[in-house]
Amino acid sequence: MSRMAGSAASCVKDVINRSPFISEMLIQEVISFSNLAQFIKPKVEQLYGGEVSSASIVMAIRRYAQDLKKQTSISNGDRKIDYELSMKTSIYDVNIARSNSFISRLPALYNVVHPENGDFLNVSIGEHEIVVTVSDKYKNLIDEIVKKEKVIARERDMVALTIVFKDNFLETPGITYLATRKLAWENINIYEIVSTLNVLTFIIKRQDSIRAYGVLQTFLDEEL
């Protein structure tokens, strides 16, 4: 029985992890364990490959809810996270298949776009794709550079929400995870995440920008 309970508990955890909304409701204590158990019981039993009692599922939910609360409790002593939150509008986001021809054209982009003068530019080169996120005024330049490339997606009228952390950010794990989950809880779709040592940027739709700004500011001011 103990082996089965452990396996069932793992299945419960897997089902809960598939939905940030369920996780958030458990953390906020706004969902009944017994109601949730009945709701996820078919999926748990499907993963487990057999019957699982409702009592076992409730127990697994209760234990995992406690673990989630511990994970989301960021202890930073008496110090507050020092940060700056800013927003840049009119962002153009282009996703293309990775190619050496495009990479060879990047100097033309770097020579024209000047972040030090307020322009926004980020180039993320992955194993199979390249993402260019840039101020919309350079759209024609980008379109010219990628016209012979395989364009996977283009998005205009985007917004870049940037958090610049200072001091003790590196000593405080979990911030990216929690910030992302807060946005997901508010049904805010994140198109790109740009992360460096002390800077975290979310690329989102303009219509979500004001709400996302408020969510992040509340999270940073009240929960860190």
Short mmCIF file of C-alpha atoms in Angstrom, two decimals:
data_model
loop_
_atom_site.label_atom_id
_atom_site.label_comp_id
_atom_site.label_asym_id
_atom_site.label_seq_id
_atom_site.Cartn_x
_atom_site.Cartn_y
_atom_site.Cartn_z
CA MET A 1 0.00 0.00 0.00
CA SER A 2 2.81 2.43 0.76
CA ARG A 3 4.31 1.89 -2.70
CA MET A 4 0.91 2.55 -4.30
CA ALA A 5 0.34 5.67 -2.19
CA GLY A 6 3.70 7.06 -3.24
CA SER A 7 2.98 6.41 -6.92
CA ALA A 8 -0.50 7.90 -6.63
CA ALA A 9 0.93 10.98 -4.94
CA SER A 10 3.35 11.45 -7.84
CA CYS A 11 0.46 11.23 -10.28
CA VAL A 12 -1.49 13.84 -8.29
CA LYS A 13 1.51 16.15 -8.38
CA ASP A 14 1.92 15.67 -12.14
CA VAL A 15 -1.73 16.51 -12.79
CA ILE A 16 -1.60 19.64 -10.62
CA ASN A 17 1.63 20.81 -12.25
CA ARG A 18 -0.07 20.83 -15.64
CA SER A 19 -2.18 23.81 -14.58
CA PRO A 20 -0.71 26.96 -13.00
CA PHE A 21 -4.26 27.95 -12.10
CA ILE A 22 -4.81 24.93 -9.88
CA SER A 23 -1.43 25.48 -8.24
CA GLU A 24 -2.24 29.11 -7.56
CA MET A 25 -5.65 28.27 -6.09
CA LEU A 26 -4.00 25.78 -3.74
CA ILE A 27 -1.49 28.40 -2.61
CA GLN A 28 -4.22 31.00 -2.12
CA GLU A 29 -6.39 28.42 -0.27
CA VAL A 30 -9.44 29.14 -2.43
CA ILE A 31 -10.18 25.58 -3.54
CA SER A 32 -11.57 22.61 -1.66
CA PHE A 33 -9.24 19.61 -1.47
CA SER A 34 -12.15 17.19 -1.71
CA ASN A 35 -13.68 18.96 -4.73
CA LEU A 36 -10.32 19.11 -6.45
CA ALA A 37 -9.74 15.42 -5.70
CA GLN A 38 -12.99 14.48 -7.43
CA PHE A 39 -12.15 16.72 -10.38
CA ILE A 40 -8.68 15.28 -11.04
CA LYS A 41 -9.46 11.68 -10.01
CA PRO A 42 -9.98 10.39 -13.60
CA LYS A 43 -6.68 11.90 -14.78
CA VAL A 44 -4.82 10.61 -11.72
CA GLU A 45 -6.15 7.10 -12.26
CA GLN A 46 -5.28 7.29 -15.95
CA LEU A 47 -1.68 8.18 -15.11
CA TYR A 48 -1.51 5.64 -12.31
CA GLY A 49 -3.01 2.88 -14.38
CA GLY A 50 -5.51 1.77 -11.80
CA GLU A 51 -8.02 2.84 -9.18
CA VAL A 52 -6.98 5.42 -6.60
CA SER A 53 -9.15 6.25 -3.61
CA SER A 54 -10.43 9.79 -3.14
CA ALA A 55 -8.94 9.82 0.37
CA SER A 56 -5.47 9.09 -1.03
CA ILE A 57 -5.83 11.88 -3.57
CA VAL A 58 -6.99 14.36 -0.91
CA MET A 59 -4.00 13.47 1.27
CA ALA A 60 -1.61 13.90 -1.67
CA ILE A 61 -3.17 17.27 -2.54
CA ARG A 62 -2.86 18.48 1.06
CA ARG A 63 0.81 17.55 1.24
CA TYR A 64 1.62 19.06 -2.13
CA ALA A 65 -0.22 22.27 -1.25
CA GLN A 66 2.10 22.63 1.75
CA ASP A 67 5.12 22.10 -0.51
CA LEU A 68 3.86 24.73 -2.95
CA LYS A 69 3.48 27.28 -0.17
CA LYS A 70 7.06 26.65 0.94
CA GLN A 71 8.28 27.06 -2.64
CA THR A 72 6.51 30.38 -3.04
CA SER A 73 7.66 31.78 0.29
CA ILE A 74 10.74 33.85 -0.52
CA SER A 75 12.66 34.68 2.61
CA ASN A 76 14.86 37.72 2.22
CA GLY A 77 15.35 38.67 5.84
CA ASP A 78 14.59 42.30 6.54
CA ARG A 79 15.91 43.42 3.16
CA LYS A 80 13.66 44.41 0.29
CA ILE A 81 14.50 43.57 -3.29
CA ASP A 82 15.79 46.72 -4.96
CA TYR A 83 14.44 46.95 -8.49
CA GLU A 84 13.29 49.19 -11.31
CA LEU A 85 10.27 48.27 -13.42
CA SER A 86 9.94 49.88 -16.83
CA MET A 87 7.82 49.51 -19.95
CA LYS A 88 8.72 49.99 -23.60
CA THR A 89 5.93 50.04 -26.17
CA SER A 90 5.89 49.55 -29.95
CA ILE A 91 7.99 46.39 -30.04
CA TYR A 92 8.35 44.17 -33.12
CA ASP A 93 8.96 40.46 -32.52
CA VAL A 94 10.14 38.14 -35.30
CA ASN A 95 10.87 34.42 -35.00
CA ILE A 96 12.81 32.77 -37.85
CA ALA A 97 14.45 29.44 -38.54
CA ARG A 98 18.11 29.56 -37.61
CA SER A 99 20.45 30.11 -40.55
CA ASN A 100 24.03 31.20 -41.05
CA SER A 101 22.87 33.69 -43.68
CA PHE A 102 20.80 35.59 -41.12
CA ILE A 103 23.52 35.47 -38.48
CA SER A 104 25.93 37.00 -41.00
CA ARG A 105 23.52 39.94 -41.40
CA LEU A 106 23.33 40.75 -37.70
CA PRO A 107 26.13 43.38 -37.82
CA ALA A 108 23.89 45.49 -40.06
CA LEU A 109 21.29 45.46 -37.30
CA TYR A 110 23.72 46.19 -34.49
CA ASN A 111 25.15 49.14 -36.44
CA VAL A 112 21.74 50.81 -36.74
CA VAL A 113 19.89 50.04 -33.49
CA HIS A 114 21.21 51.90 -30.44
CA PRO A 115 19.88 50.70 -27.07
CA GLU A 116 21.99 53.35 -25.33
CA ASN A 117 19.74 55.94 -27.01
CA GLY A 118 16.50 54.29 -25.92
CA ASP A 119 16.06 51.70 -28.66
CA PHE A 120 15.06 48.17 -27.69
CA LEU A 121 16.95 45.22 -29.16
CA ASN A 122 17.33 41.60 -28.18
CA VAL A 123 18.52 38.74 -30.34
CA SER A 124 18.15 35.21 -28.97
CA ILE A 125 19.90 32.52 -30.98
CA GLY A 126 18.64 29.03 -30.23
CA GLU A 127 19.58 25.67 -31.63
CA HIS A 128 16.84 25.77 -34.29
CA GLU A 129 15.34 29.27 -34.16
CA ILE A 130 16.35 32.90 -33.81
CA VAL A 131 14.16 35.54 -32.19
CA VAL A 132 14.65 39.24 -32.85
CA THR A 133 12.80 41.68 -30.62
CA VAL A 134 13.33 45.30 -31.59
CA SER A 135 11.74 48.74 -31.54
CA ASP A 136 8.96 48.86 -34.13
CA LYS A 137 10.57 51.76 -36.00
CA TYR A 138 13.12 49.26 -37.32
CA LYS A 139 10.45 46.95 -38.74
CA ASN A 140 11.33 47.71 -42.37
CA LEU A 141 14.99 47.01 -41.71
CA ILE A 142 14.19 43.68 -40.05
CA ASP A 143 11.79 42.69 -42.82
CA GLU A 144 14.48 43.42 -45.38
CA ILE A 145 17.04 41.32 -43.50
CA VAL A 146 14.70 38.34 -43.11
CA LYS A 147 12.96 38.48 -46.50
CA LYS A 148 14.84 35.40 -47.75
CA GLU A 149 14.60 33.57 -44.42
CA LYS A 150 11.97 31.16 -43.17
CA VAL A 151 9.83 33.35 -40.92
CA ILE A 152 7.97 31.33 -38.30
CA ALA A 153 6.03 34.17 -36.67
CA ARG A 154 5.79 37.96 -36.57
CA GLU A 155 4.11 40.06 -33.90
CA ARG A 156 3.67 43.84 -33.86
CA ASP A 157 2.36 46.20 -31.20
CA MET A 158 4.14 44.31 -28.45
CA VAL A 159 5.37 45.66 -25.11
CA ALA A 160 8.55 44.92 -23.21
CA LEU A 161 8.18 44.90 -19.41
CA THR A 162 11.66 44.98 -17.90
CA ILE A 163 12.71 44.43 -14.29
CA VAL A 164 16.24 45.56 -13.45
CA PHE A 165 17.30 44.00 -10.15
CA LYS A 166 20.02 45.31 -7.86
CA ASP A 167 21.91 44.25 -4.75
CA ASN A 168 20.52 40.98 -3.37
CA PHE A 169 18.61 39.62 -6.37
CA LEU A 170 21.18 36.90 -7.00
CA GLU A 171 20.74 35.69 -3.42
CA THR A 172 16.98 35.27 -3.87
CA PRO A 173 16.05 32.22 -5.97
CA GLY A 174 12.64 31.64 -7.52
CA ILE A 175 11.72 35.15 -8.65
CA THR A 176 11.49 34.31 -12.36
CA TYR A 177 9.31 31.29 -11.64
CA LEU A 178 6.97 33.23 -9.36
CA ALA A 179 6.68 36.27 -11.63
CA THR A 180 5.86 34.04 -14.60
CA ARG A 181 3.22 32.19 -12.64
CA LYS A 182 1.62 35.43 -11.46
CA LEU A 183 1.22 36.54 -15.07
CA ALA A 184 -0.18 33.14 -16.07
CA TRP A 185 -2.69 33.33 -13.22
CA GLU A 186 -3.96 36.60 -14.71
CA ASN A 187 -4.22 34.91 -18.14
CA ILE A 188 -1.47 37.11 -19.57
CA ASN A 189 0.32 35.38 -22.44
CA ILE A 190 4.10 35.74 -22.48
CA TYR A 191 5.57 35.71 -25.99
CA GLU A 192 9.23 35.95 -25.02
CA ILE A 193 11.29 35.94 -21.83
CA VAL A 194 14.66 37.68 -21.97
CA SER A 195 16.90 37.04 -18.99
CA THR A 196 20.39 38.21 -18.15
CA LEU A 197 22.28 38.32 -14.87
CA ASN A 198 20.21 41.07 -13.26
CA VAL A 199 17.58 41.89 -15.89
CA LEU A 200 14.33 40.09 -16.60
CA THR A 201 12.12 41.13 -19.54
CA PHE A 202 8.69 39.86 -20.57
CA ILE A 203 7.44 40.49 -24.11
CA ILE A 204 3.63 40.64 -24.12
CA LYS A 205 0.72 42.04 -26.10
CA ARG A 206 -0.03 45.75 -25.66
CA GLN A 207 -3.57 45.10 -24.45
CA ASP A 208 -2.16 43.14 -21.51
CA SER A 209 0.56 45.65 -20.62
CA ILE A 210 -1.18 47.78 -17.98
CA ARG A 211 -2.56 44.76 -16.17
CA ALA A 212 0.80 42.96 -16.36
CA TYR A 213 2.62 46.03 -15.02
CA GLY A 214 0.29 46.12 -12.02
CA VAL A 215 0.67 42.38 -11.39
CA LEU A 216 4.46 42.58 -11.40
CA GLN A 217 4.60 45.72 -9.28
CA THR A 218 2.29 44.22 -6.67
CA PHE A 219 4.32 41.02 -6.64
CA LEU A 220 7.63 42.85 -6.27
CA ASP A 221 6.40 45.29 -3.62
CA GLU A 222 4.24 43.03 -1.49
CA GLU A 223 5.64 39.53 -1.82
CA LEU A 224 9.41 40.06 -1.93
#
